[in-house]
Short mmCIF file of C-alpha atoms in Angstrom, two decimals:
data_model
loop_
_atom_site.label_atom_id
_atom_site.label_comp_id
_atom_site.label_asym_id
_atom_site.label_seq_id
_atom_site.Cartn_x
_atom_site.Cartn_y
_atom_site.Cartn_z
CA MET A 1099 -128.47 13.23 104.52
CA SER A 1100 -131.99 12.83 103.69
CA LEU A 1101 -134.54 13.34 106.41
CA THR A 1102 -138.39 12.34 106.35
CA HIS A 1103 -141.15 13.37 108.48
CA GLN A 1104 -144.73 12.34 109.60
CA PRO A 1105 -147.12 14.54 110.98
CA VAL A 1106 -148.41 13.86 114.79
CA ARG A 1107 -150.16 15.58 117.25
CA VAL A 1108 -148.30 16.67 120.42
CA ASN A 1109 -149.70 17.73 123.71
CA THR A 1110 -147.38 20.36 125.06
CA GLY A 1111 -150.19 22.02 127.00
CA PHE A 1112 -149.76 24.77 124.42
CA GLU A 1113 -149.43 23.18 121.07
CA GLU A 1114 -150.42 20.04 119.35
CA GLU A 1115 -148.81 20.69 115.67
CA GLY A 1116 -145.84 18.47 115.60
CA VAL A 1117 -143.75 16.31 113.03
CA LEU A 1118 -141.48 13.29 113.51
CA VAL A 1119 -137.97 13.30 112.08
CA PHE A 1120 -136.39 10.53 110.71
CA ASP A 1121 -133.00 9.63 109.75
CA GLU A 1122 -132.29 7.70 105.96
CA ARG A 1123 -132.66 4.32 108.30
CA HIS A 1124 -136.12 5.08 109.44
CA ARG A 1125 -135.22 5.79 113.09
CA LEU A 1126 -136.87 8.60 114.92
CA VAL A 1127 -133.93 11.47 115.57
CA ALA A 1128 -136.12 14.17 116.62
CA VAL A 1129 -140.25 15.78 117.28
CA LEU A 1130 -140.39 19.40 115.96
CA VAL A 1131 -143.39 21.30 117.71
CA ARG A 1132 -144.75 24.27 115.96
CA LEU A 1133 -145.23 27.10 119.01
CA SER A 1134 -148.28 28.82 119.39
CA ASP A 1135 -148.87 32.08 118.16
CA ARG A 1136 -149.22 33.01 121.63
CA ASN A 1137 -145.55 31.89 122.60
CA GLU A 1138 -143.91 35.01 123.55
CA VAL A 1139 -140.34 34.03 122.48
CA ALA A 1140 -140.76 32.27 118.96
CA PRO A 1141 -144.60 32.91 117.81
CA GLY A 1142 -145.54 30.45 115.08
CA GLN A 1143 -141.76 28.96 114.99
CA TRP A 1144 -140.69 25.29 115.13
CA PHE A 1145 -139.06 24.18 118.02
CA LEU A 1146 -136.94 21.17 118.92
CA GLU A 1147 -139.32 19.66 121.23
CA ALA A 1148 -136.90 16.44 121.52
CA GLY A 1149 -133.58 15.14 120.06
CA PHE A 1150 -132.54 11.74 120.14
CA GLY A 1151 -129.16 10.34 119.80
CA PRO A 1152 -126.67 12.76 118.54
CA LEU A 1153 -129.39 15.29 118.93
CA SER A 1154 -129.94 15.01 122.11
CA GLY A 1155 -128.81 17.17 124.59
CA ALA A 1156 -128.88 19.88 121.79
CA SER A 1157 -129.71 23.44 122.53
CA TYR A 1158 -133.05 24.48 121.76
CA PRO A 1159 -133.61 26.12 118.68
CA ALA A 1160 -136.76 27.30 117.29
CA PHE A 1161 -136.88 27.99 113.18
CA ALA A 1162 -138.58 29.72 111.02
CA ASP A 1163 -139.61 26.81 109.02
CA LEU A 1164 -139.85 23.35 108.42
CA ASP A 1165 -137.33 23.36 106.08
CA VAL A 1166 -134.68 25.33 107.93
CA ALA A 1167 -135.34 23.06 110.88
CA GLN A 1168 -134.40 19.67 108.51
CA GLU A 1169 -131.34 21.66 107.58
CA TRP A 1170 -129.89 22.10 110.72
CA ILE A 1171 -130.86 18.32 112.03
CA SER A 1172 -129.32 17.21 108.70
CA ARG A 1173 -125.99 19.32 109.55
CA ARG A 1174 -126.07 18.52 113.16
CA LEU A 1175 -125.95 14.57 112.20
CA ALA A 1176 -123.58 14.51 109.52
CA LEU A 1177 -121.48 16.24 112.18
CA ARG A 1178 -121.84 13.33 114.42
CA VAL A 1179 -121.79 10.35 112.25
CA MET B 1180 -138.23 50.74 148.84
CA LYS B 1181 -135.21 51.85 146.65
CA ALA B 1182 -132.02 50.70 147.74
CA GLY B 1183 -129.96 53.19 146.57
CA LEU B 1184 -131.27 55.17 149.73
CA HIS B 1185 -129.10 53.52 152.02
CA SER B 1186 -125.78 54.22 152.62
CA PRO B 1187 -123.52 51.47 150.29
CA GLN B 1188 -122.60 49.45 153.50
CA THR B 1189 -126.04 49.49 155.28
CA LEU B 1190 -127.27 46.78 153.05
CA MET B 1191 -124.34 44.51 153.62
CA ILE B 1192 -124.94 44.95 157.16
CA ARG B 1193 -128.40 44.10 156.99
CA LYS B 1194 -127.82 41.41 154.76
CA LEU B 1195 -125.13 40.08 157.20
CA ASP B 1196 -127.20 40.35 160.20
CA SER B 1197 -129.58 38.51 158.71
CA ILE B 1198 -128.00 35.00 159.14
CA PHE B 1199 -125.32 36.24 161.60
CA PRO B 1200 -126.84 38.81 164.44
CA LEU B 1201 -123.92 41.58 164.97
CA SER B 1202 -123.37 43.63 167.47
CA ALA B 1203 -123.44 47.81 167.31
CA GLU B 1204 -119.65 47.91 167.41
CA GLU B 1205 -119.32 45.21 164.55
CA ARG B 1206 -121.89 47.16 162.70
CA GLN B 1207 -119.80 50.48 163.18
CA ALA B 1208 -116.76 48.59 161.87
CA LEU B 1209 -118.40 47.72 158.97
CA GLN B 1210 -119.83 51.00 158.20
CA GLY B 1211 -116.62 52.25 158.64
CA LEU B 1212 -115.00 50.15 155.17
CA PRO B 1213 -114.26 52.15 152.49
CA VAL B 1214 -116.46 51.67 149.65
CA GLN B 1215 -115.97 52.59 145.96
CA VAL B 1216 -119.04 52.73 144.50
CA THR B 1217 -119.45 51.82 140.56
CA LEU B 1218 -122.23 52.21 138.32
CA PHE B 1219 -122.42 49.37 135.77
CA LYS B 1220 -125.10 48.60 132.79
CA ALA B 1221 -126.95 45.61 131.90
CA ASP B 1222 -124.96 42.14 130.76
CA GLN B 1223 -121.43 43.71 131.48
CA ASP B 1224 -119.38 41.27 133.42
CA ILE B 1225 -117.72 42.61 136.88
CA VAL B 1226 -115.50 39.39 136.85
CA ARG B 1227 -114.25 36.83 134.95
CA ILE B 1228 -112.99 33.62 135.34
CA GLY B 1229 -109.46 33.22 135.92
CA ASP B 1230 -109.00 36.62 137.18
CA ARG B 1231 -107.29 37.58 140.47
CA PRO B 1232 -109.43 40.35 142.11
CA SER B 1233 -107.78 42.30 145.08
CA GLN B 1234 -110.95 43.24 146.01
CA CYS B 1235 -114.66 42.26 146.46
CA CYS B 1236 -118.21 43.83 145.32
CA VAL B 1237 -120.95 44.24 147.45
CA LEU B 1238 -124.64 44.76 145.10
CA LEU B 1239 -126.09 47.70 146.41
CA GLU B 1240 -128.77 47.81 143.40
CA GLY B 1241 -129.83 45.55 140.64
CA PHE B 1242 -129.16 41.65 140.33
CA THR B 1243 -126.39 39.89 139.06
CA GLN B 1244 -125.82 36.33 138.13
CA VAL B 1245 -122.81 34.01 138.76
CA TYR B 1246 -122.11 31.84 135.41
CA LYS B 1247 -120.17 29.58 133.57
CA LEU B 1248 -120.12 28.74 130.31
CA THR B 1249 -119.47 24.94 127.95
CA ALA B 1250 -116.68 24.94 125.46
CA GLU B 1251 -119.67 25.24 123.17
CA GLY B 1252 -120.71 28.34 124.98
CA LYS B 1253 -124.03 27.38 126.27
CA ARG B 1254 -124.45 29.38 129.61
CA GLN B 1255 -125.33 27.86 133.30
CA ILE B 1256 -126.33 30.57 135.40
CA MET B 1257 -125.89 29.00 138.95
CA ALA B 1258 -126.63 32.07 141.40
CA LEU B 1259 -128.18 35.10 140.92
CA HIS B 1260 -127.81 37.93 144.04
CA VAL B 1261 -129.96 40.67 144.95
CA PRO B 1262 -128.63 43.97 147.02
CA GLY B 1263 -126.61 43.30 150.23
CA ASP B 1264 -124.93 40.62 148.81
CA ILE B 1265 -121.16 40.07 147.86
CA PRO B 1266 -121.24 37.80 144.80
CA ASP B 1267 -117.59 37.19 144.67
CA LEU B 1268 -116.56 37.30 148.07
CA GLN B 1269 -115.30 33.62 147.97
CA SER B 1270 -112.15 35.73 146.04
CA LEU B 1271 -110.94 37.13 149.61
CA HIS B 1272 -109.77 33.61 149.87
CA LEU B 1273 -109.24 31.90 146.90
CA LYS B 1274 -106.83 33.76 144.85
CA VAL B 1275 -108.03 32.28 141.67
CA LEU B 1276 -111.75 33.14 140.30
CA ASP B 1277 -113.24 29.97 139.15
CA ASN B 1278 -116.46 31.68 137.83
CA SER B 1279 -117.53 35.18 136.19
CA VAL B 1280 -119.75 37.22 137.81
CA ALA B 1281 -122.06 39.35 135.17
CA THR B 1282 -125.06 42.05 135.51
CA ILE B 1283 -128.91 41.02 134.82
CA CYS B 1284 -129.91 44.42 135.17
CA PRO B 1285 -127.90 48.18 135.28
CA CYS B 1286 -126.28 47.93 138.95
CA THR B 1287 -124.73 49.71 141.33
CA LEU B 1288 -122.12 48.01 142.83
CA GLY B 1289 -119.66 48.96 145.98
CA PHE B 1290 -115.95 47.83 145.97
CA ILE B 1291 -114.42 46.99 149.13
CA GLN B 1292 -110.59 45.74 149.09
CA HIS B 1293 -108.98 42.71 150.60
CA GLU B 1294 -106.95 44.18 152.14
CA ASP B 1295 -109.73 46.52 154.18
CA MET B 1296 -111.98 43.42 154.74
CA ARG B 1297 -109.01 41.13 156.08
CA ARG B 1298 -108.00 44.03 158.39
CA VAL B 1299 -111.56 44.33 159.89
CA CYS B 1300 -111.73 40.46 159.99
CA GLU B 1301 -108.85 40.24 162.15
CA ARG B 1302 -109.85 42.83 164.38
CA TYR B 1303 -113.64 41.61 164.86
CA PRO B 1304 -113.10 37.80 164.86
CA ARG B 1305 -117.09 37.32 164.79
CA ILE B 1306 -117.22 39.62 161.51
CA ALA B 1307 -115.39 36.69 159.77
CA ALA B 1308 -117.24 34.32 160.99
CA ALA B 1309 -120.18 36.18 159.39
CA PHE B 1310 -118.34 36.61 156.24
CA TRP B 1311 -117.64 32.67 156.68
CA ARG B 1312 -121.15 32.06 157.18
CA GLU B 1313 -122.32 33.79 154.14
CA THR B 1314 -120.09 31.69 151.75
CA LEU B 1315 -121.63 28.70 153.90
CA VAL B 1316 -125.33 30.02 153.09
CA ASP B 1317 -123.91 30.44 149.61
CA ALA B 1318 -123.12 26.97 149.06
CA SER B 1319 -126.36 25.84 150.77
CA ILE B 1320 -128.33 27.47 147.94
CA PHE B 1321 -125.89 25.97 145.50
CA ARG B 1322 -126.96 22.85 147.02
CA GLU B 1323 -130.53 23.55 146.39
CA TRP B 1324 -130.56 24.79 143.26
CA LEU B 1325 -128.88 21.56 142.05
CA LEU B 1326 -131.50 19.76 143.40
CA ASN B 1327 -133.93 22.16 141.65
CA ILE B 1328 -132.94 22.23 138.46
CA GLY B 1329 -131.53 18.43 138.50
CA ARG B 1330 -134.49 16.90 139.67
CA ARG B 1331 -137.96 18.98 139.79
CA GLU B 1332 -140.25 19.62 137.18
CA ALA B 1333 -139.93 22.94 135.07
CA TYR B 1334 -143.08 24.47 136.80
CA THR B 1335 -142.15 23.41 140.05
CA ARG B 1336 -138.60 24.80 139.29
CA LEU B 1337 -139.75 28.28 138.44
CA ALA B 1338 -142.18 28.39 141.05
CA HIS B 1339 -139.22 27.39 143.63
CA PHE B 1340 -137.17 30.40 142.22
CA LEU B 1341 -139.83 32.73 142.44
CA CYS B 1342 -140.13 31.70 146.30
CA GLU B 1343 -136.18 32.28 146.87
CA PHE B 1344 -135.98 35.13 145.11
CA LEU B 1345 -139.12 36.73 147.30
CA VAL B 1346 -137.52 35.62 150.46
CA ARG B 1347 -134.29 36.98 149.67
CA LEU B 1348 -135.64 40.03 148.54
CA LYS B 1349 -137.52 40.71 151.49
CA VAL B 1350 -134.72 40.26 153.53
CA VAL B 1351 -133.22 43.59 152.45
CA GLY B 1352 -136.56 45.41 152.08
CA LEU B 1353 -137.17 45.02 148.56
CA VAL B 1354 -140.53 43.36 148.64
CA GLU B 1355 -143.72 45.15 148.95
CA ASP B 1356 -147.31 44.27 149.13
CA ASP B 1357 -146.16 40.84 147.76
CA THR B 1358 -144.38 42.41 144.74
CA PHE B 1359 -140.98 42.48 143.42
CA ASP B 1360 -139.05 43.53 140.93
CA LEU B 1361 -137.52 40.95 138.62
CA PRO B 1362 -135.98 42.34 135.24
CA ILE B 1363 -134.83 39.10 133.92
CA THR B 1364 -135.50 38.17 130.41
CA GLN B 1365 -136.59 34.84 129.85
CA VAL B 1366 -133.21 33.71 128.39
CA GLU B 1367 -131.33 34.79 131.78
CA LEU B 1368 -134.47 32.81 133.53
CA ALA B 1369 -133.48 29.55 131.06
CA ASP B 1370 -130.12 30.05 132.01
CA ALA B 1371 -130.23 29.84 135.41
CA ILE B 1372 -133.59 26.54 136.07
CA ALA B 1373 -131.76 25.16 133.01
CA THR B 1374 -134.24 24.81 130.85
CA SER B 1375 -135.21 26.36 126.92
CA ASN B 1376 -136.79 29.81 126.82
CA VAL B 1377 -139.72 28.24 125.14
CA HIS B 1378 -140.55 25.96 127.88
CA VAL B 1379 -139.81 28.85 130.49
CA ASN B 1380 -142.43 31.24 128.57
CA ARG B 1381 -144.96 28.06 128.71
CA VAL B 1382 -144.64 27.79 132.13
CA LEU B 1383 -145.14 31.30 132.58
CA GLN B 1384 -148.09 31.39 130.76
CA ALA B 1385 -149.21 28.48 132.83
CA MET B 1386 -148.82 30.04 135.73
CA ARG B 1387 -150.31 33.39 134.86
CA ALA B 1388 -153.72 31.46 133.94
CA ASN B 1389 -153.27 29.61 136.93
CA GLY B 1390 -153.42 32.89 139.16
CA LEU B 1391 -150.05 31.67 140.98
CA ILE B 1392 -148.51 34.74 140.01
CA GLN B 1393 -149.40 38.09 137.99
CA THR B 1394 -146.62 40.15 136.05
CA ARG B 1395 -146.89 43.87 135.32
CA GLY B 1396 -143.42 44.90 133.20
CA THR B 1397 -140.39 43.63 135.37
CA GLN B 1398 -142.45 43.42 138.01
CA VAL B 1399 -143.99 39.79 139.76
CA ILE B 1400 -146.87 39.75 141.87
CA VAL B 1401 -147.32 37.62 144.24
CA PRO B 1402 -151.10 36.94 145.57
CA ASP B 1403 -151.20 33.87 147.09
CA TRP B 1404 -147.80 32.90 149.10
CA GLU B 1405 -149.09 29.86 150.49
CA ARG B 1406 -149.71 28.05 147.14
CA LEU B 1407 -146.73 29.30 145.72
CA LYS B 1408 -144.82 28.01 148.27
CA GLU B 1409 -146.43 24.12 147.87
CA GLU B 1410 -146.28 24.49 143.97
CA GLY B 1411 -142.46 25.44 144.33
CA GLU B 1412 -142.05 22.95 147.06
CA PHE B 1413 -139.96 25.16 149.04
CA ASP B 1414 -138.73 25.33 152.15
CA PRO B 1415 -136.52 28.42 153.47
CA LEU B 1416 -134.40 26.62 155.72
CA TYR B 1417 -131.26 26.33 153.11
CA LEU B 1418 -131.31 30.05 153.43
CA HIS B 1419 -130.47 29.75 157.04
CA LEU B 1420 -132.02 32.91 157.92
CA GLN B 1421 -132.04 34.08 161.95
CA GLN B 1422 -135.52 35.19 161.74
CA GLU B 1423 -137.79 32.93 160.53
CA GLY B 1424 -137.79 34.27 156.33
CA ASP B 1425 -141.41 33.24 156.01
CA ALA B 1426 -142.76 35.92 154.13
#
């Protein structure tokens, strides 16, 4: 599944840098946020802030970089289609 | 402040007494219960779902969690217990356990055989009533947690959680100068208040920045109890303490 993403600013109160992730039919499936370096749990990692459809209710994973995050999202979406 | 200095039965008596005043004779009867003291490491199961225990455990030192897992392995912590509590008291009447109980940190537990508890309950009906009341209060706490994790914002949720802890620890003498020990990981906190560890960390940082709490290692300091109570929408009514549990 080919995903695309688009930069977005998110107000989490701590972070701003984020991306909207779209599936191949250009539907929004996830919002990823790059965690602040001050975050004590996963500093600087990409966090699945919100997931839609098959990704809603997913546990809250954090990823080392955007590629890993998108790979994980693709796998999750493929499981449910 | 160290719970370990008491006899194994003392904390349980103090806890029961806080929700159901006991006579000197009833205290004496509880004091006479045989208790087998055992040490547990952190993150160890004490009893598991499906077990058929022949004993209950009184928590003497440390903190324990009641938890269940989804098929996928996600954990929900339904309750935390503090020294003096009997986390698996329901096993006295429900043969098969429907939840697991594990340690959060290194714990000291006192095991009391069901048959000894039954004997003391038959002889002293008010002790049976006290145990009954304890399980009812546990159920009341579950209801409050359901409201808390189901309907409150993460910030309020965590503030409420901390308020409850402070009051419960105060009952057993484990709060000094508005400071208490909470050796719990952010992952465990997240599983207890049904959010992610990332959110827990954001909320903790915000609480520290707002001066709602201070943390020093595993210690939590509450500089302004009234404010924490307000932020957490905390009303201790559901704890059913005999003496008003206001810290």
